[in-house]
Amino acid sequence: MTSEGGKKHGQIVIRAEEVSGLHHTVHMRLSCSKLEKKDFFGSSDPFLVISRCREDGSYVPVYRTEMHKNTTKPSFNPIEISIQHLCNGDVHRPLRIECFDWNRSGDHELIGTGQVSLEELRSEHRNDISLINEKKRNKKGYTHSGLLHPISCQIVEAYSFLDYIAGGCGISLVVAIDFTSSNGAPNNPVSLHYRDPHRPNQYHSAIESVGSILSSYDTDQKFPVFGFGAKLPTTGRVSHCFPLNGNPYDPEVTGVHGILQAYYQGLSNVSLYGPTIFSEIIRTAASYASRNISQECQNYTILLILTDGIINDMDATIAQIVQASSLPLSIIIVGVGSADFASMNVLDADDAPLRSGGKQMERDIVQFVPFNKFAGDGASLSREVLAEVPQQLVSFMRKKGFVPNRRVEVQPQGPSAPM
């Protein structure tokens, strides 16, 4: 710390760590049978809501299953939820499980309610749970409104993104920049690539802001940087994946400053053209991600695509994403400018998994970020850019059965190092 006069008064050392202790996930499967028929023409459309008991005795919903149409014996998809979220780590805490009949109006009708604890759900001698409708409990001959069957329930250790990073998992950043003519000519003041001598253009700002967020996880600070959608002076042909530093054998640059230098070098050497093709860039990133990975040698690739939002090979791009979803790869698409980004939201696949050739993507690997929405708000931009990558990395490692390696101890550097 330094006073206004320049005199040093010591140092403040800040150390951060992830809170642990409730580092487990609950995996369970539930089904029902003999549910009451609520629909006028026959069966029911059941779904479950699981709620946790608070300290004051009230309940708060923590999980809702999918709905099943026209059945009284649904088998629900596997449930995965952190033990902290489910019961705050207390396996004896009461859980309330309600079964509803879904209605399009949103006024869902209660079929019945059961109460159980996580300890009871995972017991070897777990019993079926009667779903009781309190309004009918005292009716003559009433027993229950259906049965809930705990098929399986396990508590497993759940590792976090930081666990893998601390264990030495490497992060490799690959950058791709849109050089299609839809961005506008660089000498036009309204172009997204306009070379304004007084202020950075939108691509420069996006590279600087988003690149700084992602580059901090890349240990060697060397990034392959590509352009797409431009006509190259060497061949006179349009390329949908070319190294911005001009070296096809070594497309890497050093640091975010190196990315910006390569960007402006490319802007000076190529002619903006088109169409906008993502599939070749994704294929190239997938080749980086396909390199040897094992329990001992863990690495994960992040492809950052900066584009103005108009895409011309949607089917081929979806096919490449579906194929790449089995690799240690995440794709962050940053929309520059104010074009229609509806196609990018499709690729984001938050609402529905992508499919191609009858195959469904193994996991969600795409995150779309509209840059203008968060420009100038560094904290919100960081949250949005990193909103899905940590879970995407963890989901890949878990699917492969990789656990974090022993923590890599980093010794403090400089004056704050212990004597």
PDB file of N, CA and C in Angstrom, residues 203-299:
ATOM      1  N   TYR A 203     -14.769  -5.005 -33.043  1.00  0.00           N
ATOM      2  CA  TYR A 203     -14.007  -6.253 -32.975  1.00  0.00           C
ATOM      3  C   TYR A 203     -12.812  -6.099 -32.041  1.00  0.00           C
ATOM      4  N   HIS A 204     -12.131  -4.967 -32.139  1.00  0.00           N
ATOM      5  CA  HIS A 204     -11.004  -4.702 -31.235  1.00  0.00           C
ATOM      6  C   HIS A 204     -11.472  -4.758 -29.780  1.00  0.00           C
ATOM      7  N   SER A 205     -12.582  -4.096 -29.492  1.00  0.00           N
ATOM      8  CA  SER A 205     -13.094  -4.069 -28.117  1.00  0.00           C
ATOM      9  C   SER A 205     -13.468  -5.468 -27.635  1.00  0.00           C
ATOM     10  N   ALA A 206     -14.101  -6.246 -28.520  1.00  0.00           N
ATOM     11  CA  ALA A 206     -14.508  -7.602 -28.142  1.00  0.00           C
ATOM     12  C   ALA A 206     -13.296  -8.495 -27.909  1.00  0.00           C
ATOM     13  N   ILE A 207     -12.293  -8.395 -28.788  1.00  0.00           N
ATOM     14  CA  ILE A 207     -11.065  -9.185 -28.621  1.00  0.00           C
ATOM     15  C   ILE A 207     -10.403  -8.834 -27.298  1.00  0.00           C
ATOM     16  N   GLU A 208     -10.303  -7.555 -27.031  1.00  0.00           N
ATOM     17  CA  GLU A 208      -9.621  -7.096 -25.813  1.00  0.00           C
ATOM     18  C   GLU A 208     -10.371  -7.532 -24.565  1.00  0.00           C
ATOM     19  N   SER A 209     -11.692  -7.360 -24.559  1.00  0.00           N
ATOM     20  CA  SER A 209     -12.484  -7.657 -23.362  1.00  0.00           C
ATOM     21  C   SER A 209     -12.640  -9.159 -23.128  1.00  0.00           C
ATOM     22  N   VAL A 210     -13.140  -9.876 -24.140  1.00  0.00           N
ATOM     23  CA  VAL A 210     -13.390 -11.306 -23.981  1.00  0.00           C
ATOM     24  C   VAL A 210     -12.077 -12.076 -23.955  1.00  0.00           C
ATOM     25  N   GLY A 211     -11.114 -11.656 -24.793  1.00  0.00           N
ATOM     26  CA  GLY A 211      -9.813 -12.319 -24.798  1.00  0.00           C
ATOM     27  C   GLY A 211      -9.125 -12.249 -23.462  1.00  0.00           C
ATOM     28  N   SER A 212      -9.244 -11.111 -22.788  1.00  0.00           N
ATOM     29  CA  SER A 212      -8.615 -10.965 -21.469  1.00  0.00           C
ATOM     30  C   SER A 212      -9.239 -11.896 -20.443  1.00  0.00           C
ATOM     31  N   ILE A 213     -10.551 -12.130 -20.562  1.00  0.00           N
ATOM     32  CA  ILE A 213     -11.231 -13.035 -19.629  1.00  0.00           C
ATOM     33  C   ILE A 213     -10.763 -14.463 -19.833  1.00  0.00           C
ATOM     34  N   LEU A 214     -10.743 -14.922 -21.083  1.00  0.00           N
ATOM     35  CA  LEU A 214     -10.430 -16.325 -21.362  1.00  0.00           C
ATOM     36  C   LEU A 214      -8.941 -16.616 -21.318  1.00  0.00           C
ATOM     37  N   SER A 215      -8.115 -15.651 -21.710  1.00  0.00           N
ATOM     38  CA  SER A 215      -6.677 -15.908 -21.786  1.00  0.00           C
ATOM     39  C   SER A 215      -6.052 -16.166 -20.423  1.00  0.00           C
ATOM     40  N   SER A 216      -6.701 -15.688 -19.372  1.00  0.00           N
ATOM     41  CA  SER A 216      -6.130 -15.868 -18.035  1.00  0.00           C
ATOM     42  C   SER A 216      -6.080 -17.333 -17.623  1.00  0.00           C
ATOM     43  N   TYR A 217      -6.849 -18.195 -18.298  1.00  0.00           N
ATOM     44  CA  TYR A 217      -6.837 -19.626 -17.977  1.00  0.00           C
ATOM     45  C   TYR A 217      -5.845 -20.407 -18.839  1.00  0.00           C
ATOM     46  N   ASP A 218      -5.269 -19.759 -19.851  1.00  0.00           N
ATOM     47  CA  ASP A 218      -4.324 -20.422 -20.751  1.00  0.00           C
ATOM     48  C   ASP A 218      -2.917 -20.170 -20.231  1.00  0.00           C
ATOM     49  N   THR A 219      -2.266 -21.223 -19.751  1.00  0.00           N
ATOM     50  CA  THR A 219      -1.000 -21.049 -19.029  1.00  0.00           C
ATOM     51  C   THR A 219       0.148 -20.560 -19.899  1.00  0.00           C
ATOM     52  N   ASP A 220       0.236 -21.015 -21.160  1.00  0.00           N
ATOM     53  CA  ASP A 220       1.384 -20.607 -21.977  1.00  0.00           C
ATOM     54  C   ASP A 220       1.138 -19.312 -22.755  1.00  0.00           C
ATOM     55  N   GLN A 221      -0.101 -18.799 -22.718  1.00  0.00           N
ATOM     56  CA  GLN A 221      -0.446 -17.521 -23.364  1.00  0.00           C
ATOM     57  C   GLN A 221      -0.135 -17.506 -24.854  1.00  0.00           C
ATOM     58  N   LYS A 222      -0.191 -18.684 -25.475  1.00  0.00           N
ATOM     59  CA  LYS A 222       0.015 -18.785 -26.919  1.00  0.00           C
ATOM     60  C   LYS A 222      -1.281 -19.283 -27.553  1.00  0.00           C
ATOM     61  N   PHE A 223      -1.807 -18.499 -28.507  1.00  0.00           N
ATOM     62  CA  PHE A 223      -3.125 -18.778 -29.036  1.00  0.00           C
ATOM     63  C   PHE A 223      -3.095 -18.897 -30.563  1.00  0.00           C
ATOM     64  N   PRO A 224      -3.571 -20.003 -31.122  1.00  0.00           N
ATOM     65  CA  PRO A 224      -3.791 -20.053 -32.569  1.00  0.00           C
ATOM     66  C   PRO A 224      -4.921 -19.081 -32.932  1.00  0.00           C
ATOM     67  N   VAL A 225      -4.688 -18.217 -33.928  1.00  0.00           N
ATOM     68  CA  VAL A 225      -5.679 -17.209 -34.304  1.00  0.00           C
ATOM     69  C   VAL A 225      -5.966 -17.339 -35.797  1.00  0.00           C
ATOM     70  N   PHE A 226      -7.235 -17.491 -36.131  1.00  0.00           N
ATOM     71  CA  PHE A 226      -7.649 -17.695 -37.513  1.00  0.00           C
ATOM     72  C   PHE A 226      -8.676 -16.651 -37.926  1.00  0.00           C
ATOM     73  N   GLY A 227      -8.764 -16.430 -39.229  1.00  0.00           N
ATOM     74  CA  GLY A 227      -9.831 -15.641 -39.805  1.00  0.00           C
ATOM     75  C   GLY A 227     -10.666 -16.534 -40.694  1.00  0.00           C
ATOM     76  N   PHE A 228     -11.862 -16.071 -41.052  1.00  0.00           N
ATOM     77  CA  PHE A 228     -12.699 -16.829 -41.978  1.00  0.00           C
ATOM     78  C   PHE A 228     -13.544 -15.880 -42.809  1.00  0.00           C
ATOM     79  N   GLY A 229     -13.818 -16.302 -44.076  1.00  0.00           N
ATOM     80  CA  GLY A 229     -14.697 -15.532 -44.946  1.00  0.00           C
ATOM     81  C   GLY A 229     -14.025 -14.453 -45.756  1.00  0.00           C
ATOM     82  N   ALA A 230     -12.674 -14.513 -45.925  1.00  0.00           N
ATOM     83  CA  ALA A 230     -11.968 -13.485 -46.679  1.00  0.00           C
ATOM     84  C   ALA A 230     -11.307 -14.078 -47.917  1.00  0.00           C
ATOM     85  N   LYS A 231     -11.043 -13.201 -48.910  1.00  0.00           N
ATOM     86  CA  LYS A 231     -10.284 -13.604 -50.096  1.00  0.00           C
ATOM     87  C   LYS A 231      -8.813 -13.309 -49.824  1.00  0.00           C
ATOM     88  N   LEU A 232      -7.967 -14.333 -49.995  1.00  0.00           N
ATOM     89  CA  LEU A 232      -6.557 -14.195 -49.665  1.00  0.00           C
ATOM     90  C   LEU A 232      -5.767 -13.654 -50.854  1.00  0.00           C
ATOM     91  N   PRO A 233      -4.805 -12.762 -50.617  1.00  0.00           N
ATOM     92  CA  PRO A 233      -4.033 -12.188 -51.730  1.00  0.00           C
ATOM     93  C   PRO A 233      -3.110 -13.210 -52.385  1.00  0.00           C
ATOM     94  N   THR A 234      -2.686 -14.225 -51.650  1.00  0.00           N
ATOM     95  CA  THR A 234      -1.750 -15.209 -52.192  1.00  0.00           C
ATOM     96  C   THR A 234      -2.392 -16.126 -53.213  1.00  0.00           C
ATOM     97  N   THR A 235      -3.681 -16.435 -53.025  1.00  0.00           N
ATOM     98  CA  THR A 235      -4.355 -17.389 -53.911  1.00  0.00           C
ATOM     99  C   THR A 235      -5.495 -16.760 -54.700  1.00  0.00           C
ATOM    100  N   GLY A 236      -6.008 -15.636 -54.225  1.00  0.00           N
ATOM    101  CA  GLY A 236      -7.168 -15.025 -54.860  1.00  0.00           C
ATOM    102  C   GLY A 236      -8.454 -15.778 -54.583  1.00  0.00           C
ATOM    103  N   ARG A 237      -8.396 -16.728 -53.656  1.00  0.00           N
ATOM    104  CA  ARG A 237      -9.560 -17.532 -53.320  1.00  0.00           C
ATOM    105  C   ARG A 237     -10.067 -17.203 -51.917  1.00  0.00           C
ATOM    106  N   VAL A 238     -11.341 -17.495 -51.722  1.00  0.00           N
ATOM    107  CA  VAL A 238     -11.934 -17.275 -50.392  1.00  0.00           C
ATOM    108  C   VAL A 238     -11.544 -18.434 -49.481  1.00  0.00           C
ATOM    109  N   SER A 239     -11.120 -18.104 -48.278  1.00  0.00           N
ATOM    110  CA  SER A 239     -10.776 -19.131 -47.286  1.00  0.00           C
ATOM    111  C   SER A 239     -11.688 -18.988 -46.079  1.00  0.00           C
ATOM    112  N   HIS A 240     -12.108 -20.137 -45.565  1.00  0.00           N
ATOM    113  CA  HIS A 240     -12.976 -20.137 -44.388  1.00  0.00           C
ATOM    114  C   HIS A 240     -12.231 -20.546 -43.129  1.00  0.00           C
ATOM    115  N   CYS A 241     -10.886 -20.609 -43.253  1.00  0.00           N
ATOM    116  CA  CYS A 241     -10.045 -20.845 -42.069  1.00  0.00           C
ATOM    117  C   CYS A 241      -8.599 -20.582 -42.473  1.00  0.00           C
ATOM    118  N   PHE A 242      -8.096 -19.398 -42.134  1.00  0.00           N
ATOM    119  CA  PHE A 242      -6.720 -19.053 -42.490  1.00  0.00           C
ATOM    120  C   PHE A 242      -6.024 -18.405 -41.291  1.00  0.00           C
ATOM    121  N   PRO A 243      -4.724 -18.669 -41.117  1.00  0.00           N
ATOM    122  CA  PRO A 243      -3.996 -18.106 -39.977  1.00  0.00           C
ATOM    123  C   PRO A 243      -3.795 -16.607 -40.156  1.00  0.00           C
ATOM    124  N   LEU A 244      -4.138 -15.837 -39.159  1.00  0.00           N
ATOM    125  CA  LEU A 244      -4.042 -14.384 -39.293  1.00  0.00           C
ATOM    126  C   LEU A 244      -2.607 -13.890 -39.271  1.00  0.00           C
ATOM    127  N   ASN A 245      -1.684 -14.690 -38.725  1.00  0.00           N
ATOM    128  CA  ASN A 245      -0.281 -14.262 -38.745  1.00  0.00           C
ATOM    129  C   ASN A 245       0.408 -14.658 -40.048  1.00  0.00           C
ATOM    130  N   GLY A 246      -0.338 -15.306 -40.956  1.00  0.00           N
ATOM    131  CA  GLY A 246       0.215 -15.683 -42.255  1.00  0.00           C
ATOM    132  C   GLY A 246       1.032 -16.948 -42.256  1.00  0.00           C
ATOM    133  N   ASN A 247       1.157 -17.605 -41.114  1.00  0.00           N
ATOM    134  CA  ASN A 247       1.985 -18.810 -41.013  1.00  0.00           C
ATOM    135  C   ASN A 247       1.104 -20.039 -40.785  1.00  0.00           C
ATOM    136  N   PRO A 248       0.827 -20.823 -41.846  1.00  0.00           N
ATOM    137  CA  PRO A 248      -0.051 -21.988 -41.683  1.00  0.00           C
ATOM    138  C   PRO A 248       0.575 -23.093 -40.832  1.00  0.00           C
ATOM    139  N   TYR A 249       1.884 -23.065 -40.674  1.00  0.00           N
ATOM    140  CA  TYR A 249       2.564 -24.097 -39.889  1.00  0.00           C
ATOM    141  C   TYR A 249       2.628 -23.751 -38.403  1.00  0.00           C
ATOM    142  N   ASP A 250       2.489 -22.474 -38.096  1.00  0.00           N
ATOM    143  CA  ASP A 250       2.526 -22.037 -36.693  1.00  0.00           C
ATOM    144  C   ASP A 250       1.617 -20.817 -36.546  1.00  0.00           C
ATOM    145  N   PRO A 251       0.308 -21.042 -36.405  1.00  0.00           N
ATOM    146  CA  PRO A 251      -0.644 -19.926 -36.355  1.00  0.00           C
ATOM    147  C   PRO A 251      -0.742 -19.254 -34.980  1.00  0.00           C
ATOM    148  N   GLU A 252       0.142 -19.620 -34.054  1.00  0.00           N
ATOM    149  CA  GLU A 252       0.035 -19.087 -32.695  1.00  0.00           C
ATOM    150  C   GLU A 252       0.620 -17.682 -32.580  1.00  0.00           C
ATOM    151  N   VAL A 253      -0.011 -16.893 -31.703  1.00  0.00           N
ATOM    152  CA  VAL A 253       0.514 -15.587 -31.307  1.00  0.00           C
ATOM    153  C   VAL A 253       0.605 -15.581 -29.784  1.00  0.00           C
ATOM    154  N   THR A 254       1.246 -14.583 -29.246  1.00  0.00           N
ATOM    155  CA  THR A 254       1.440 -14.520 -27.801  1.00  0.00           C
ATOM    156  C   THR A 254       0.609 -13.406 -27.188  1.00  0.00           C
ATOM    157  N   GLY A 255      -0.244 -13.765 -26.238  1.00  0.00           N
ATOM    158  CA  GLY A 255      -1.024 -12.798 -25.486  1.00  0.00           C
ATOM    159  C   GLY A 255      -2.139 -12.138 -26.277  1.00  0.00           C
ATOM    160  N   VAL A 256      -2.986 -11.408 -25.571  1.00  0.00           N
ATOM    161  CA  VAL A 256      -4.098 -10.698 -26.206  1.00  0.00           C
ATOM    162  C   VAL A 256      -3.564  -9.638 -27.161  1.00  0.00           C
ATOM    163  N   HIS A 257      -2.448  -9.023 -26.800  1.00  0.00           N
ATOM    164  CA  HIS A 257      -1.830  -8.036 -27.685  1.00  0.00           C
ATOM    165  C   HIS A 257      -1.458  -8.687 -29.015  1.00  0.00           C
ATOM    166  N   GLY A 258      -0.975  -9.929 -28.961  1.00  0.00           N
ATOM    167  CA  GLY A 258      -0.637 -10.651 -30.184  1.00  0.00           C
ATOM    168  C   GLY A 258      -1.871 -10.939 -31.032  1.00  0.00           C
ATOM    169  N   ILE A 259      -3.004 -11.225 -30.370  1.00  0.00           N
ATOM    170  CA  ILE A 259      -4.258 -11.445 -31.115  1.00  0.00           C
ATOM    171  C   ILE A 259      -4.649 -10.176 -31.857  1.00  0.00           C
ATOM    172  N   LEU A 260      -4.541  -9.031 -31.190  1.00  0.00           N
ATOM    173  CA  LEU A 260      -4.902  -7.760 -31.825  1.00  0.00           C
ATOM    174  C   LEU A 260      -3.961  -7.436 -32.985  1.00  0.00           C
ATOM    175  N   GLN A 261      -2.672  -7.702 -32.796  1.00  0.00           N
ATOM    176  CA  GLN A 261      -1.721  -7.466 -33.884  1.00  0.00           C
ATOM    177  C   GLN A 261      -2.062  -8.325 -35.099  1.00  0.00           C
ATOM    178  N   ALA A 262      -2.374  -9.602 -34.855  1.00  0.00           N
ATOM    179  CA  ALA A 262      -2.720 -10.513 -35.951  1.00  0.00           C
ATOM    180  C   ALA A 262      -4.016 -10.068 -36.629  1.00  0.00           C
ATOM    181  N   TYR A 263      -4.961  -9.578 -35.836  1.00  0.00           N
ATOM    182  CA  TYR A 263      -6.228  -9.098 -36.388  1.00  0.00           C
ATOM    183  C   TYR A 263      -5.988  -7.950 -37.360  1.00  0.00           C
ATOM    184  N   TYR A 264      -5.208  -6.958 -36.937  1.00  0.00           N
ATOM    185  CA  TYR A 264      -4.970  -5.809 -37.806  1.00  0.00           C
ATOM    186  C   TYR A 264      -4.082  -6.175 -38.994  1.00  0.00           C
ATOM    187  N   GLN A 265      -3.179  -7.126 -38.793  1.00  0.00           N
ATOM    188  CA  GLN A 265      -2.370  -7.612 -39.905  1.00  0.00           C
ATOM    189  C   GLN A 265      -3.265  -8.256 -40.957  1.00  0.00           C
ATOM    190  N   GLY A 266      -4.200  -9.092 -40.502  1.00  0.00           N
ATOM    191  CA  GLY A 266      -5.134  -9.727 -41.427  1.00  0.00           C
ATOM    192  C   GLY A 266      -6.012  -8.713 -42.121  1.00  0.00           C
ATOM    193  N   LEU A 267      -6.462  -7.709 -41.384  1.00  0.00           N
ATOM    194  CA  LEU A 267      -7.343  -6.684 -41.949  1.00  0.00           C
ATOM    195  C   LEU A 267      -6.640  -5.915 -43.068  1.00  0.00           C
ATOM    196  N   SER A 268      -5.314  -5.782 -42.965  1.00  0.00           N
ATOM    197  CA  SER A 268      -4.541  -5.062 -43.975  1.00  0.00           C
ATOM    198  C   SER A 268      -4.251  -5.907 -45.209  1.00  0.00           C
ATOM    199  N   ASN A 269      -4.269  -7.238 -45.035  1.00  0.00           N
ATOM    200  CA  ASN A 269      -3.799  -8.112 -46.111  1.00  0.00           C
ATOM    201  C   ASN A 269      -4.894  -8.797 -46.919  1.00  0.00           C
ATOM    202  N   VAL A 270      -6.083  -8.955 -46.351  1.00  0.00           N
ATOM    203  CA  VAL A 270      -7.125  -9.737 -47.034  1.00  0.00           C
ATOM    204  C   VAL A 270      -8.267  -8.837 -47.487  1.00  0.00           C
ATOM    205  N   SER A 271      -9.107  -9.387 -48.344  1.00  0.00           N
ATOM    206  CA  SER A 271     -10.313  -8.684 -48.793  1.00  0.00           C
ATOM    207  C   SER A 271     -11.531  -9.348 -48.167  1.00  0.00           C
ATOM    208  N   LEU A 272     -12.357  -8.545 -47.515  1.00  0.00           N
ATOM    209  CA  LEU A 272     -13.566  -9.093 -46.912  1.00  0.00           C
ATOM    210  C   LEU A 272     -14.451  -9.673 -48.010  1.00  0.00           C
ATOM    211  N   TYR A 273     -14.979 -10.854 -47.752  1.00  0.00           N
ATOM    212  CA  TYR A 273     -15.753 -11.518 -48.796  1.00  0.00           C
ATOM    213  C   TYR A 273     -16.913 -12.284 -48.169  1.00  0.00           C
ATOM    214  N   GLY A 274     -16.957 -13.586 -48.330  1.00  0.00           N
ATOM    215  CA  GLY A 274     -18.033 -14.400 -47.796  1.00  0.00           C
ATOM    216  C   GLY A 274     -18.157 -15.685 -48.588  1.00  0.00           C
ATOM    217  N   PRO A 275     -19.121 -16.512 -48.309  1.00  0.00           N
ATOM    218  CA  PRO A 275     -20.140 -16.405 -47.245  1.00  0.00           C
ATOM    219  C   PRO A 275     -19.555 -16.695 -45.865  1.00  0.00           C
ATOM    220  N   THR A 276     -20.422 -16.678 -44.844  1.00  0.00           N
ATOM    221  CA  THR A 276     -20.000 -16.954 -43.474  1.00  0.00           C
ATOM    222  C   THR A 276     -20.129 -18.448 -43.204  1.00  0.00           C
ATOM    223  N   ILE A 277     -18.997 -19.096 -43.075  1.00  0.00           N
ATOM    224  CA  ILE A 277     -18.933 -20.543 -42.861  1.00  0.00           C
ATOM    225  C   ILE A 277     -18.258 -20.814 -41.525  1.00  0.00           C
ATOM    226  N   PHE A 278     -18.980 -21.462 -40.607  1.00  0.00           N
ATOM    227  CA  PHE A 278     -18.422 -21.812 -39.301  1.00  0.00           C
ATOM    228  C   PHE A 278     -17.804 -23.209 -39.274  1.00  0.00           C
ATOM    229  N   SER A 279     -18.297 -24.101 -40.117  1.00  0.00           N
ATOM    230  CA  SER A 279     -17.962 -25.522 -39.972  1.00  0.00           C
ATOM    231  C   SER A 279     -16.469 -25.796 -40.067  1.00  0.00           C
ATOM    232  N   GLU A 280     -15.755 -25.066 -40.940  1.00  0.00           N
ATOM    233  CA  GLU A 280     -14.317 -25.322 -41.085  1.00  0.00           C
ATOM    234  C   GLU A 280     -13.543 -24.873 -39.851  1.00  0.00           C
ATOM    235  N   ILE A 281     -13.938 -23.760 -39.282  1.00  0.00           N
ATOM    236  CA  ILE A 281     -13.285 -23.278 -38.055  1.00  0.00           C
ATOM    237  C   ILE A 281     -13.512 -24.278 -36.921  1.00  0.00           C
ATOM    238  N   ILE A 282     -14.733 -24.773 -36.792  1.00  0.00           N
ATOM    239  CA  ILE A 282     -15.040 -25.730 -35.726  1.00  0.00           C
ATOM    240  C   ILE A 282     -14.269 -27.032 -35.949  1.00  0.00           C
ATOM    241  N   ARG A 283     -14.153 -27.446 -37.210  1.00  0.00           N
ATOM    242  CA  ARG A 283     -13.383 -28.656 -37.520  1.00  0.00           C
ATOM    243  C   ARG A 283     -11.916 -28.475 -37.117  1.00  0.00           C
ATOM    244  N   THR A 284     -11.363 -27.294 -37.371  1.00  0.00           N
ATOM    245  CA  THR A 284      -9.968 -27.017 -37.000  1.00  0.00           C
ATOM    246  C   THR A 284      -9.794 -27.039 -35.478  1.00  0.00           C
ATOM    247  N   ALA A 285     -10.719 -26.397 -34.760  1.00  0.00           N
ATOM    248  CA  ALA A 285     -10.648 -26.407 -33.295  1.00  0.00           C
ATOM    249  C   ALA A 285     -10.777 -27.823 -32.757  1.00  0.00           C
ATOM    250  N   ALA A 286     -11.644 -28.629 -33.390  1.00  0.00           N
ATOM    251  CA  ALA A 286     -11.819 -30.018 -32.966  1.00  0.00           C
ATOM    252  C   ALA A 286     -10.534 -30.815 -33.136  1.00  0.00           C
ATOM    253  N   SER A 287      -9.745 -30.477 -34.178  1.00  0.00           N
ATOM    254  CA  SER A 287      -8.474 -31.185 -34.365  1.00  0.00           C
ATOM    255  C   SER A 287      -7.500 -30.878 -33.231  1.00  0.00           C
ATOM    256  N   TYR A 288      -7.541 -29.640 -32.702  1.00  0.00           N
ATOM    257  CA  TYR A 288      -6.723 -29.302 -31.531  1.00  0.00           C
ATOM    258  C   TYR A 288      -7.211 -30.083 -30.308  1.00  0.00           C
ATOM    259  N   ALA A 289      -8.537 -30.142 -30.149  1.00  0.00           N
ATOM    260  CA  ALA A 289      -9.109 -30.814 -28.978  1.00  0.00           C
ATOM    261  C   ALA A 289      -8.931 -32.324 -29.036  1.00  0.00           C
ATOM    262  N   SER A 290      -8.680 -32.870 -30.232  1.00  0.00           N
ATOM    263  CA  SER A 290      -8.569 -34.325 -30.400  1.00  0.00           C
ATOM    264  C   SER A 290      -7.210 -34.871 -29.996  1.00  0.00           C
ATOM    265  N   ARG A 291      -6.293 -33.999 -29.655  1.00  0.00           N
ATOM    266  CA  ARG A 291      -4.967 -34.464 -29.260  1.00  0.00           C
ATOM    267  C   ARG A 291      -5.054 -35.285 -27.984  1.00  0.00           C
ATOM    268  N   ASN A 292      -4.030 -36.099 -27.759  1.00  0.00           N
ATOM    269  CA  ASN A 292      -4.051 -37.058 -26.657  1.00  0.00           C
ATOM    270  C   ASN A 292      -4.464 -36.418 -25.337  1.00  0.00           C
ATOM    271  N   ILE A 293      -5.435 -37.040 -24.691  1.00  0.00           N
ATOM    272  CA  ILE A 293      -5.851 -36.622 -23.355  1.00  0.00           C
ATOM    273  C   ILE A 293      -6.039 -37.871 -22.518  1.00  0.00           C
ATOM    274  N   SER A 294      -5.609 -37.826 -21.284  1.00  0.00           N
ATOM    275  CA  SER A 294      -5.689 -38.978 -20.393  1.00  0.00           C
ATOM    276  C   SER A 294      -5.865 -38.487 -18.969  1.00  0.00           C
ATOM    277  N   GLN A 295      -5.971 -39.425 -18.034  1.00  0.00           N
ATOM    278  CA  GLN A 295      -6.077 -39.051 -16.629  1.00  0.00           C
ATOM    279  C   GLN A 295      -4.876 -38.213 -16.212  1.00  0.00           C
ATOM    280  N   GLU A 296      -3.700 -38.606 -16.662  1.00  0.00           N
ATOM    281  CA  GLU A 296      -2.476 -37.925 -16.251  1.00  0.00           C
ATOM    282  C   GLU A 296      -2.259 -36.634 -17.031  1.00  0.00           C
ATOM    283  N   CYS A 297      -2.724 -36.592 -18.276  1.00  0.00           N
ATOM    284  CA  CYS A 297      -2.501 -35.419 -19.138  1.00  0.00           C
ATOM    285  C   CYS A 297      -3.859 -34.844 -19.553  1.00  0.00           C
ATOM    286  N   GLN A 298      -4.354 -33.913 -18.758  1.00  0.00           N
ATOM    287  CA  GLN A 298      -5.678 -33.343 -18.986  1.00  0.00           C
ATOM    288  C   GLN A 298      -5.552 -31.985 -19.675  1.00  0.00           C
ATOM    289  N   ASN A 299      -6.358 -31.806 -20.709  1.00  0.00           N
ATOM    290  CA  ASN A 299      -6.352 -30.530 -21.427  1.00  0.00           C
ATOM    291  C   ASN A 299      -7.743 -30.277 -22.003  1.00  0.00           C
TER     292      ASN A 299
END
